Short mmCIF file of C-alpha atoms and ligand atoms in Angstrom, two decimals:
data_model
loop_
_atom_site.label_atom_id
_atom_site.label_comp_id
_atom_site.label_asym_id
_atom_site.label_seq_id
_atom_site.Cartn_x
_atom_site.Cartn_y
_atom_site.Cartn_z
CA MET A 614 0.00 0.00 0.00
CA SER A 615 1.20 3.53 -0.64
CA PHE A 616 -0.21 6.98 -0.39
CA GLY A 617 -0.39 7.83 -4.08
CA ASN A 618 -2.43 10.88 -3.30
CA LYS A 619 0.28 13.25 -2.10
CA ASP A 620 -2.36 15.93 -1.55
CA ALA A 621 -4.03 13.81 1.12
CA VAL A 622 -0.72 13.52 2.98
CA ARG A 623 -0.07 17.25 2.62
CA ASP A 624 -3.59 18.12 3.83
CA ILE A 625 -3.31 15.97 6.93
CA ARG A 626 0.13 17.38 7.71
CA SER A 627 -0.92 21.00 7.36
CA THR A 628 -4.04 20.35 9.46
CA ILE A 629 -1.92 18.82 12.23
CA GLN A 630 0.69 21.58 11.97
CA SER A 631 -2.02 24.18 12.46
CA MET A 632 -3.14 22.29 15.59
CA MET A 633 0.31 22.11 17.19
CA PRO A 634 0.22 25.41 19.18
CA ASN A 635 -3.07 24.37 20.74
CA ALA A 636 -1.76 20.85 21.34
CA ARG A 637 1.14 22.33 23.28
CA GLN A 638 -1.27 24.29 25.47
CA GLU A 639 -3.36 21.22 26.11
CA LEU A 640 -0.35 19.04 26.84
CA SER A 641 0.88 21.68 29.33
CA HIS A 642 -2.46 21.39 31.06
CA LEU A 643 -2.32 17.58 31.12
CA VAL A 644 1.27 17.64 32.42
CA SER A 645 0.21 19.96 35.26
CA PHE A 646 -1.94 17.18 36.78
CA GLN A 647 0.31 15.30 39.19
CA SER A 648 -1.29 12.00 38.21
CA VAL A 649 1.09 9.59 39.92
CA ALA A 650 -0.89 6.45 40.81
CA GLY A 651 -0.57 4.51 44.07
CA ASN A 652 1.66 7.04 45.82
CA ASN A 653 0.48 8.82 48.97
CA GLN A 654 2.45 11.93 48.12
CA PHE A 655 0.16 12.58 45.17
CA PRO A 656 -3.56 13.08 45.82
CA THR A 657 -5.89 10.87 43.79
CA GLU A 658 -7.86 13.96 42.67
CA GLU A 659 -4.96 14.77 40.36
CA SER A 660 -5.57 11.48 38.52
CA ALA A 661 -9.33 12.07 38.52
CA LYS A 662 -8.85 15.51 36.93
CA ALA A 663 -6.66 14.06 34.19
CA ALA A 664 -9.22 11.34 33.44
CA GLU A 665 -12.05 13.86 33.22
CA TRP A 666 -10.08 16.19 30.98
CA ILE A 667 -9.38 13.32 28.57
CA LEU A 668 -12.98 12.12 28.53
CA THR A 669 -14.16 15.65 27.68
CA ALA A 670 -11.65 15.83 24.81
CA CYS A 671 -12.94 12.46 23.51
CA ARG A 672 -16.57 13.58 23.71
CA GLU A 673 -15.72 16.67 21.65
CA LEU A 674 -14.50 14.27 18.97
CA GLY A 675 -17.80 12.45 18.85
CA LEU A 676 -16.62 9.43 20.86
CA ASN A 677 -19.94 9.38 22.66
CA GLU A 678 -20.11 5.85 24.01
CA GLY A 679 -18.40 4.59 27.15
CA GLY A 680 -17.26 6.88 29.93
CA LEU A 681 -15.17 6.73 33.11
CA TYR A 682 -14.98 3.26 34.65
CA PRO A 683 -13.67 2.64 38.16
CA ALA A 684 -10.83 0.15 37.82
CA ALA A 685 -10.32 -2.51 40.49
CA ASP A 686 -7.15 -0.71 41.62
CA GLY A 687 -9.00 2.51 42.51
CA THR A 688 -8.07 4.57 39.44
CA SER A 689 -10.43 5.56 36.62
CA LEU A 690 -10.30 4.12 33.15
CA VAL A 691 -11.30 6.33 30.27
CA ILE A 692 -13.08 4.32 27.58
CA ALA A 693 -14.64 6.46 24.88
CA SER A 694 -15.79 5.00 21.61
CA ARG A 695 -17.72 5.34 18.44
CA GLN A 696 -19.14 2.24 16.74
CA ALA A 697 -17.86 1.17 13.37
CA PRO A 698 -20.24 1.46 10.44
CA PRO A 699 -21.35 -2.03 9.27
CA GLY A 700 -18.48 -4.00 7.79
CA ALA A 701 -15.82 -1.48 8.84
CA PRO A 702 -13.01 -2.29 11.27
CA THR A 703 -12.57 -0.93 14.78
CA VAL A 704 -9.27 0.47 16.01
CA LEU A 705 -8.41 0.70 19.69
CA LEU A 706 -6.06 3.53 20.69
CA TYR A 707 -4.35 2.84 23.99
CA SER A 708 -2.41 5.31 26.13
CA HIS A 709 -2.13 6.14 29.84
CA TYR A 710 -2.39 9.33 31.88
CA ASP A 711 -0.55 8.20 35.00
CA VAL A 712 3.11 9.09 35.26
CA GLN A 713 6.18 8.06 37.20
CA PRO A 714 6.94 10.23 40.23
CA PRO A 715 9.59 12.90 39.50
CA LEU A 716 12.10 10.89 41.60
CA ASP A 717 15.15 13.03 42.33
CA ALA A 718 13.56 16.52 42.35
CA ALA A 719 16.96 18.20 42.50
CA ALA A 720 18.07 16.51 39.29
CA TRP A 721 15.36 18.26 37.25
CA HIS A 722 16.51 21.36 35.36
CA THR A 723 12.89 22.52 34.97
CA PRO A 724 9.83 22.00 37.22
CA PRO A 725 8.63 18.42 36.54
CA PHE A 726 4.93 19.26 36.30
CA THR A 727 5.34 22.39 34.16
CA LEU A 728 5.84 21.84 30.45
CA THR A 729 8.95 23.88 29.59
CA GLU A 730 10.56 24.31 26.18
CA ARG A 731 14.33 24.07 25.96
CA ASP A 732 16.45 23.37 22.88
CA ASN A 733 13.37 22.48 20.86
CA ARG A 734 12.18 19.84 23.30
CA TRP A 735 9.26 19.98 25.73
CA TYR A 736 10.39 19.00 29.21
CA GLY A 737 8.11 17.70 31.93
CA ARG A 738 7.03 14.44 33.57
CA GLY A 739 4.75 12.53 31.22
CA THR A 740 5.42 14.70 28.14
CA ALA A 741 6.49 11.54 26.29
CA ASP A 742 5.30 8.74 28.61
CA CYS A 743 2.44 8.90 27.99
CA LYS A 744 0.48 12.16 28.05
CA GLY A 745 2.13 12.99 24.74
CA GLY A 746 0.66 9.69 23.52
CA VAL A 747 -2.81 10.85 24.61
CA MET A 748 -2.22 14.08 22.66
CA MET A 749 -0.99 12.17 19.62
CA ASN A 750 -4.21 10.15 19.52
CA LEU A 751 -6.36 13.27 19.91
CA LEU A 752 -4.45 15.07 17.14
CA ALA A 753 -4.79 12.15 14.74
CA LEU A 754 -8.53 11.88 15.38
CA ARG A 755 -9.06 15.63 15.08
CA ALA A 756 -7.20 15.72 11.79
CA LEU A 757 -9.57 13.09 10.42
CA GLY A 758 -12.67 14.97 11.48
CA ARG A 759 -15.73 12.83 12.08
CA HIS A 760 -14.39 10.12 9.84
CA PRO A 761 -17.26 7.78 9.06
CA ASN A 762 -15.41 4.69 7.87
CA ILE A 763 -13.98 3.29 11.05
CA GLY A 764 -14.85 2.42 14.64
CA ILE A 765 -12.69 4.02 17.33
CA THR A 766 -12.19 3.05 20.96
CA MET A 767 -9.92 5.29 23.04
CA VAL A 768 -8.63 3.52 26.14
CA VAL A 769 -6.64 5.66 28.57
CA GLU A 770 -5.71 4.08 31.87
CA GLY A 771 -4.44 5.54 35.13
CA SER A 772 -2.15 2.86 36.54
CA GLU A 773 0.16 1.68 33.77
CA GLU A 774 3.25 2.48 35.82
CA LEU A 775 1.97 0.04 38.45
CA GLY A 776 1.64 -2.75 35.88
CA SER A 777 -1.95 -2.03 34.72
CA PRO A 778 -3.68 -4.19 37.34
CA GLY A 779 -6.97 -2.34 36.83
CA LEU A 780 -7.00 -2.44 33.04
CA VAL A 781 -5.92 -6.08 32.84
CA ARG A 782 -8.86 -7.09 35.03
CA PHE A 783 -11.25 -4.80 33.13
CA VAL A 784 -10.28 -6.25 29.74
CA ARG A 785 -10.83 -9.79 31.03
CA ASP A 786 -14.19 -8.89 32.58
CA ASN A 787 -15.51 -6.65 29.78
CA PRO A 788 -14.01 -7.84 26.49
CA ASP A 789 -16.94 -6.50 24.47
CA LEU A 790 -16.24 -2.92 25.53
CA VAL A 791 -12.71 -3.01 24.10
CA ARG A 792 -12.96 -5.47 21.21
CA ALA A 793 -11.06 -4.26 18.15
CA ASP A 794 -9.51 -5.42 14.88
CA ALA A 795 -6.36 -3.36 15.33
CA ILE A 796 -4.90 -2.18 18.64
CA LEU A 797 -2.37 0.64 18.76
CA ILE A 798 -0.46 0.61 22.02
CA CYS A 799 0.78 4.21 21.91
CA ASP A 800 3.27 3.78 24.73
CA GLY A 801 6.34 2.81 22.74
CA GLY A 802 8.68 4.92 20.69
CA ASN A 803 10.93 5.20 17.68
CA ALA A 804 14.45 3.76 17.69
CA ALA A 805 15.67 7.34 17.16
CA VAL A 806 14.07 10.71 16.40
CA GLY A 807 12.99 10.65 12.76
CA GLN A 808 13.24 6.85 12.39
CA PRO A 809 9.73 5.35 12.33
CA THR A 810 9.72 2.16 14.35
CA LEU A 811 7.31 -0.54 15.41
CA THR A 812 8.13 -2.51 18.53
CA THR A 813 7.28 -6.08 17.68
CA SER A 814 8.55 -8.16 20.56
CA LEU A 815 8.46 -7.96 24.35
CA ARG A 816 10.02 -10.34 26.83
CA GLY A 817 7.93 -12.11 29.43
CA ASN A 818 8.72 -11.68 33.10
CA ILE A 819 8.98 -14.31 35.85
CA HIS A 820 9.60 -13.90 39.56
CA ALA A 821 10.91 -16.82 41.58
CA LEU A 822 11.61 -16.93 45.31
CA VAL A 823 14.29 -19.40 46.39
CA THR A 824 14.79 -20.34 50.04
CA VAL A 825 17.84 -22.28 51.26
CA ARG A 826 17.92 -23.95 54.70
CA ALA A 827 20.64 -25.97 56.38
CA LEU A 828 20.53 -25.50 60.17
CA GLN A 829 17.85 -25.50 62.85
CA ALA A 830 19.03 -22.11 64.07
CA GLN A 831 21.92 -19.67 63.67
CA VAL A 832 25.21 -20.92 65.11
CA HIS A 833 28.53 -19.30 65.99
CA SER A 834 30.83 -19.23 62.98
CA GLY A 835 33.91 -19.75 65.14
CA MET A 836 32.68 -22.84 66.91
CA PHE A 837 30.89 -24.49 63.96
CA GLY A 838 32.21 -22.83 60.80
CA GLY A 839 34.20 -25.20 58.61
CA ALA A 840 31.88 -28.15 58.99
CA ALA A 841 28.44 -26.53 59.33
CA PRO A 842 27.02 -25.70 55.87
CA ASP A 843 26.43 -21.97 55.31
CA PRO A 844 23.11 -21.48 53.44
CA LEU A 845 24.29 -18.12 52.12
CA ALA A 846 27.41 -19.68 50.64
CA ALA A 847 25.23 -22.43 49.14
CA LEU A 848 22.88 -19.86 47.64
CA THR A 849 25.70 -17.82 46.09
CA LYS A 850 27.15 -21.00 44.52
CA MET A 851 23.72 -21.88 43.10
CA LEU A 852 23.27 -18.38 41.71
CA ALA A 853 26.78 -18.20 40.27
CA GLY A 854 26.01 -21.29 38.17
CA LEU A 855 23.27 -19.44 36.28
CA TRP A 856 25.70 -17.46 34.09
CA ASP A 857 28.73 -18.41 32.03
CA LYS A 858 31.97 -16.43 31.94
CA ALA A 859 30.71 -14.03 29.25
CA GLY A 860 27.54 -13.33 31.23
CA ASN A 861 25.15 -15.45 29.17
CA VAL A 862 22.34 -17.10 31.11
CA THR A 863 22.99 -20.84 31.32
CA ILE A 864 19.69 -22.26 32.48
CA ARG A 865 19.51 -25.77 31.01
CA GLY A 866 16.68 -26.17 28.55
CA LEU A 867 16.38 -22.45 27.77
CA ASP A 868 17.64 -21.34 24.39
CA ASN A 869 20.14 -18.57 25.01
CA ALA A 870 21.25 -18.16 21.40
CA GLY A 871 18.33 -16.16 19.97
CA ILE A 872 19.11 -13.72 17.16
CA TRP A 873 17.33 -10.36 16.80
CA GLU A 874 16.35 -9.75 13.16
CA GLY A 875 15.32 -6.08 13.40
CA ALA A 876 17.19 -2.86 14.19
CA GLU A 877 20.46 -2.99 16.13
CA TYR A 878 20.86 -1.43 19.56
CA PRO A 879 24.03 0.68 19.23
CA THR A 880 26.65 -0.04 21.90
CA ASP A 881 27.40 3.59 22.83
CA ARG A 882 23.71 4.36 23.20
CA PHE A 883 23.18 1.30 25.37
CA ARG A 884 26.16 2.13 27.60
CA ARG A 885 24.87 5.66 28.03
CA GLU A 886 21.26 4.70 28.68
CA ALA A 887 22.15 1.91 31.09
CA GLY A 888 24.83 4.03 32.78
CA VAL A 889 27.48 1.33 32.46
CA LEU A 890 30.78 2.48 34.00
CA ALA A 891 33.77 2.92 31.71
CA ASP A 892 35.78 -0.26 31.09
CA VAL A 893 33.10 -2.49 32.63
CA ASP A 894 32.15 -5.22 30.13
CA LEU A 895 28.73 -5.66 28.58
CA LEU A 896 27.35 -9.21 28.71
CA GLY A 897 27.13 -11.53 25.71
CA ASP A 898 28.08 -10.78 22.12
CA ASN A 899 25.38 -8.44 20.77
CA ILE A 900 23.12 -6.03 22.60
CA ALA A 901 19.93 -6.46 20.55
CA ASN A 902 20.23 -10.24 20.89
CA GLN A 903 20.85 -10.03 24.62
CA VAL A 904 17.98 -7.69 25.50
CA TRP A 905 15.32 -8.62 22.94
CA ALA A 906 15.93 -12.20 21.81
CA ARG A 907 17.44 -14.03 24.79
CA PRO A 908 16.63 -14.73 28.42
CA SER A 909 18.16 -12.56 31.12
CA LEU A 910 18.31 -13.07 34.84
CA THR A 911 18.54 -10.54 37.67
CA ILE A 912 19.01 -11.14 41.38
CA LEU A 913 16.36 -8.77 42.67
CA GLY A 914 17.00 -9.18 46.36
CA ILE A 915 18.58 -11.41 49.00
CA ASP A 916 17.35 -11.78 52.56
CA CYS A 917 20.38 -12.18 54.80
CA PRO A 918 21.91 -9.92 57.41
CA SER A 919 23.08 -6.55 56.11
CA VAL A 920 26.75 -5.73 56.54
CA GLN A 921 25.86 -3.33 59.30
CA GLU A 922 23.93 -5.94 61.24
CA SER A 923 26.28 -8.81 60.58
CA VAL A 924 27.83 -10.75 63.45
CA PRO A 925 29.98 -13.90 63.45
CA VAL A 926 27.19 -16.45 62.94
CA ILE A 927 26.17 -18.88 60.22
CA GLN A 928 22.60 -18.24 59.14
CA ALA A 929 19.98 -20.97 59.41
CA GLN A 930 18.22 -19.89 56.23
CA VAL A 931 18.46 -17.28 53.49
CA ARG A 932 16.37 -16.47 50.46
CA ALA A 933 16.59 -14.62 47.18
CA ARG A 934 14.11 -13.28 44.69
CA LEU A 935 15.08 -13.76 41.06
CA GLY A 936 13.69 -12.01 38.01
CA LEU A 937 13.88 -13.92 34.75
CA ARG A 938 13.01 -12.30 31.40
CA VAL A 939 12.20 -14.58 28.48
CA PRO A 940 11.86 -13.69 24.80
CA PRO A 941 9.04 -14.78 22.49
CA GLY A 942 9.35 -18.48 21.74
CA ILE A 943 9.88 -19.48 25.36
CA LYS A 944 6.80 -20.05 27.51
CA SER A 945 6.97 -18.44 30.94
CA ASP A 946 5.89 -21.57 32.84
CA PHE A 947 8.47 -23.68 31.06
CA ALA A 948 11.18 -21.13 31.83
CA TYR A 949 10.22 -20.98 35.49
CA GLN A 950 10.39 -24.77 35.76
CA ALA A 951 13.81 -24.88 34.09
CA LEU A 952 15.12 -22.30 36.56
CA ALA A 953 13.60 -24.07 39.57
CA ASP A 954 14.97 -27.46 38.46
CA GLN A 955 18.47 -26.12 37.98
CA LEU A 956 18.55 -24.36 41.35
CA THR A 957 17.34 -27.53 43.08
CA LEU A 958 19.68 -29.91 41.25
CA ASP A 959 22.76 -27.70 41.60
CA ALA A 960 22.36 -26.99 45.30
CA PRO A 961 25.53 -28.11 47.10
CA TRP A 962 25.80 -30.19 50.30
CA ASN A 963 22.19 -31.41 50.17
CA VAL A 964 20.93 -28.14 51.63
CA ARG A 965 17.13 -27.84 51.59
CA VAL A 966 15.91 -25.79 48.66
CA GLU A 967 12.41 -24.49 48.07
CA VAL A 968 11.50 -22.51 44.97
CA GLU A 969 8.25 -20.60 44.77
CA HIS A 970 6.69 -19.25 41.59
CA GLU A 971 5.55 -15.74 42.47
CA ALA A 972 4.37 -14.22 39.22
CA SER A 973 4.79 -14.44 35.50
CA GLY A 974 3.81 -12.68 32.32
CA GLN A 975 4.11 -14.26 28.88
CA PRO A 976 6.35 -12.80 26.18
CA PHE A 977 4.63 -11.00 23.32
CA THR A 978 5.21 -10.92 19.56
CA ALA A 979 3.24 -8.69 17.25
CA THR A 980 1.70 -10.44 14.27
CA GLN A 981 3.28 -8.89 11.21
CA GLY A 982 1.95 -9.04 7.70
CA GLY A 983 -1.74 -8.25 8.32
CA PRO A 984 -3.69 -5.37 6.73
CA ALA A 985 -3.27 -3.04 9.72
CA TYR A 986 0.46 -3.68 9.87
CA ALA A 987 0.80 -2.94 6.14
CA ALA A 988 -1.30 0.20 6.47
CA MET A 989 0.79 1.43 9.40
CA GLN A 990 4.09 0.78 7.61
CA ALA A 991 2.86 2.78 4.61
CA ALA A 992 1.52 5.57 6.82
CA MET A 993 4.80 5.87 8.72
CA ARG A 994 6.75 5.90 5.47
CA ALA A 995 4.54 8.68 4.12
CA ALA A 996 4.83 10.72 7.32
CA TYR A 997 8.59 10.35 7.78
CA GLY A 998 9.81 9.75 4.23
CA THR A 999 11.79 6.72 5.34
CA GLU A 1000 11.19 2.99 5.86
CA THR A 1001 9.91 1.63 9.16
CA VAL A 1002 12.20 -0.59 11.23
CA THR A 1003 11.32 -3.02 14.00
CA GLN A 1004 12.78 -3.23 17.47
CA GLY A 1005 12.15 -5.27 20.56
CA GLN A 1006 11.75 -4.30 24.15
CA GLY A 1007 13.32 -6.13 27.04
CA ALA A 1008 10.54 -5.32 29.48
CA SER A 1009 6.98 -6.62 29.55
CA ILE A 1010 3.89 -4.49 28.97
CA PRO A 1011 0.97 -6.27 30.63
CA VAL A 1012 -1.62 -4.54 28.41
CA CYS A 1013 -0.04 -6.05 25.28
CA THR A 1014 -0.26 -9.49 26.81
CA VAL A 1015 -3.85 -9.15 27.98
CA PHE A 1016 -5.05 -7.80 24.63
CA ALA A 1017 -3.20 -10.58 22.79
CA GLU A 1018 -4.76 -13.19 25.08
CA GLN A 1019 -8.32 -11.79 24.77
CA PHE A 1020 -8.21 -10.94 21.06
CA PRO A 1021 -5.86 -13.41 19.38
CA ASP A 1022 -6.95 -12.25 15.92
CA ALA A 1023 -6.40 -8.53 16.54
CA GLU A 1024 -3.32 -6.88 15.06
CA ILE A 1025 -1.47 -5.25 17.94
CA MET A 1026 1.08 -2.53 17.20
CA LEU A 1027 3.37 -0.84 19.69
CA MET A 1028 4.55 2.67 18.82
CA GLY A 1029 4.69 6.15 20.28
CA LEU A 1030 6.81 9.08 21.39
CA CYS A 1031 9.21 7.45 23.85
CA GLU A 1032 12.34 7.57 21.69
CA PRO A 1033 15.66 7.21 23.55
CA GLU A 1034 16.26 10.95 24.07
CA ALA A 1035 12.89 11.24 25.85
CA MET A 1036 14.55 9.71 28.95
CA ILE A 1037 11.22 8.40 30.21
CA HIS A 1038 11.04 7.48 33.92
CA ALA A 1039 14.23 9.51 34.55
CA PRO A 1040 14.53 13.14 35.66
CA ASN A 1041 14.26 15.61 32.77
CA GLU A 1042 11.87 13.54 30.68
CA SER A 1043 11.07 15.37 27.45
CA LEU A 1044 9.18 15.17 24.18
CA ASP A 1045 10.42 16.10 20.74
CA PRO A 1046 7.48 18.03 19.22
CA THR A 1047 8.51 16.95 15.71
CA GLU A 1048 7.88 13.38 16.83
CA LEU A 1049 4.46 14.35 18.13
CA GLU A 1050 3.63 15.95 14.79
CA ASN A 1051 5.05 13.17 12.60
CA MET A 1052 3.54 10.36 14.64
CA ALA A 1053 0.15 12.08 14.68
CA VAL A 1054 0.38 12.44 10.87
CA ALA A 1055 1.28 8.75 10.56
CA GLU A 1056 -1.56 7.72 12.84
CA ALA A 1057 -4.11 9.87 10.99
CA LEU A 1058 -2.97 8.44 7.64
CA PHE A 1059 -3.21 4.96 9.08
CA LEU A 1060 -6.74 5.49 10.38
CA ALA A 1061 -7.84 6.96 7.06
CA SER A 1062 -6.39 4.16 4.94
CA TYR A 1063 -7.09 1.18 7.20
CA GLY A 1064 -10.81 1.99 7.16
CA HIS A 1065 -10.79 1.61 3.39
CA SER A 1066 -8.44 -1.34 3.23
CA ARG A 1067 -10.94 -4.01 4.26
ZN1 LIG B 846 4.24 4.46 29.45
#
């Protein structure tokens, strides 16, 4: 598919350009709501105000069905929709209005809840993640006018940063309110400013709690050390066996040789973003493979005495929580079992080992090659004048998984304004307004063409 009619592209672009000054005003207003979910420092009215503002904006666009729904986690979900004409597809536009707390207030160069322009970027918490995404959806819909050929469902949640507990439950309980043929998760971002990108793969996430016991009670390390098994030493030996020398995960039965087929993740960018100290090695042989196509393991916490509280005793028991990320192609339950088996089998000295499965989320792969995917690729090409690339994401996004599980036939696409320079979740988060404009143009072109493509 291509946009042969250059005039249509030009019209949509000039319409969106003319809307940008107003969009900046509106985004400033949205950013001023301190809509941090689940944090006592931020009153829940701030979230409620954001939700109401968004619903009003949706109503002005003719999305007259739906409304504000109380989510099980106490926040409000905005669901505003307009039915598709008979035979036409429905597109769901997902974004979220909750934001990360500012974190280190002193590290901000501008006030976190005041949109401030500096060096052609708009600074402020949530400008990119994801209030800019809300704005992008509104701009695209406004540019289309009351487009008759497509159904639209706007879904804007208020607890994404907490893992979307409310939305996940809502989607499972009310699938008919959010059913769609194509789902745009507008919470991703381009690989770089100006490089249109679809995120097509997310790793699943598993938490395992491992407890190691060897003694009835703590004993003196002078009197018994040497013959009495130290559970903490046993645990560290078990954990050390989960990586090879190069830092690859070596859980037996898990494929750790996956190859990423899409865009590369440049080494200097990764080192900068991850804050890796100079001369410290990166793990494995290739960054994109390591973070998007292979399992990774993190020791999230260990319960044992802190250095400050340590005394010369051998502990009776210790435990650790492990976080395992698995790429598409590996089922979470299978991966958990492989980890638990290896920990149990490799435990030294017959210490008692218990492994508990705390939580898991499945990996996600976007279906490529459908009509929505083709329409989006063409729309992005027309908006940016360059081909779309694909990237993965190492982290899970529970909404992707729940939509994929409820609507296996829907085409789910992950895109948005969170390109690397946006520094989402960190102090000094910012939005590149050219990305807002270009992505809104792409989205509007997509909505216009996808309605006709079926
Ligand atoms: Zn987000």
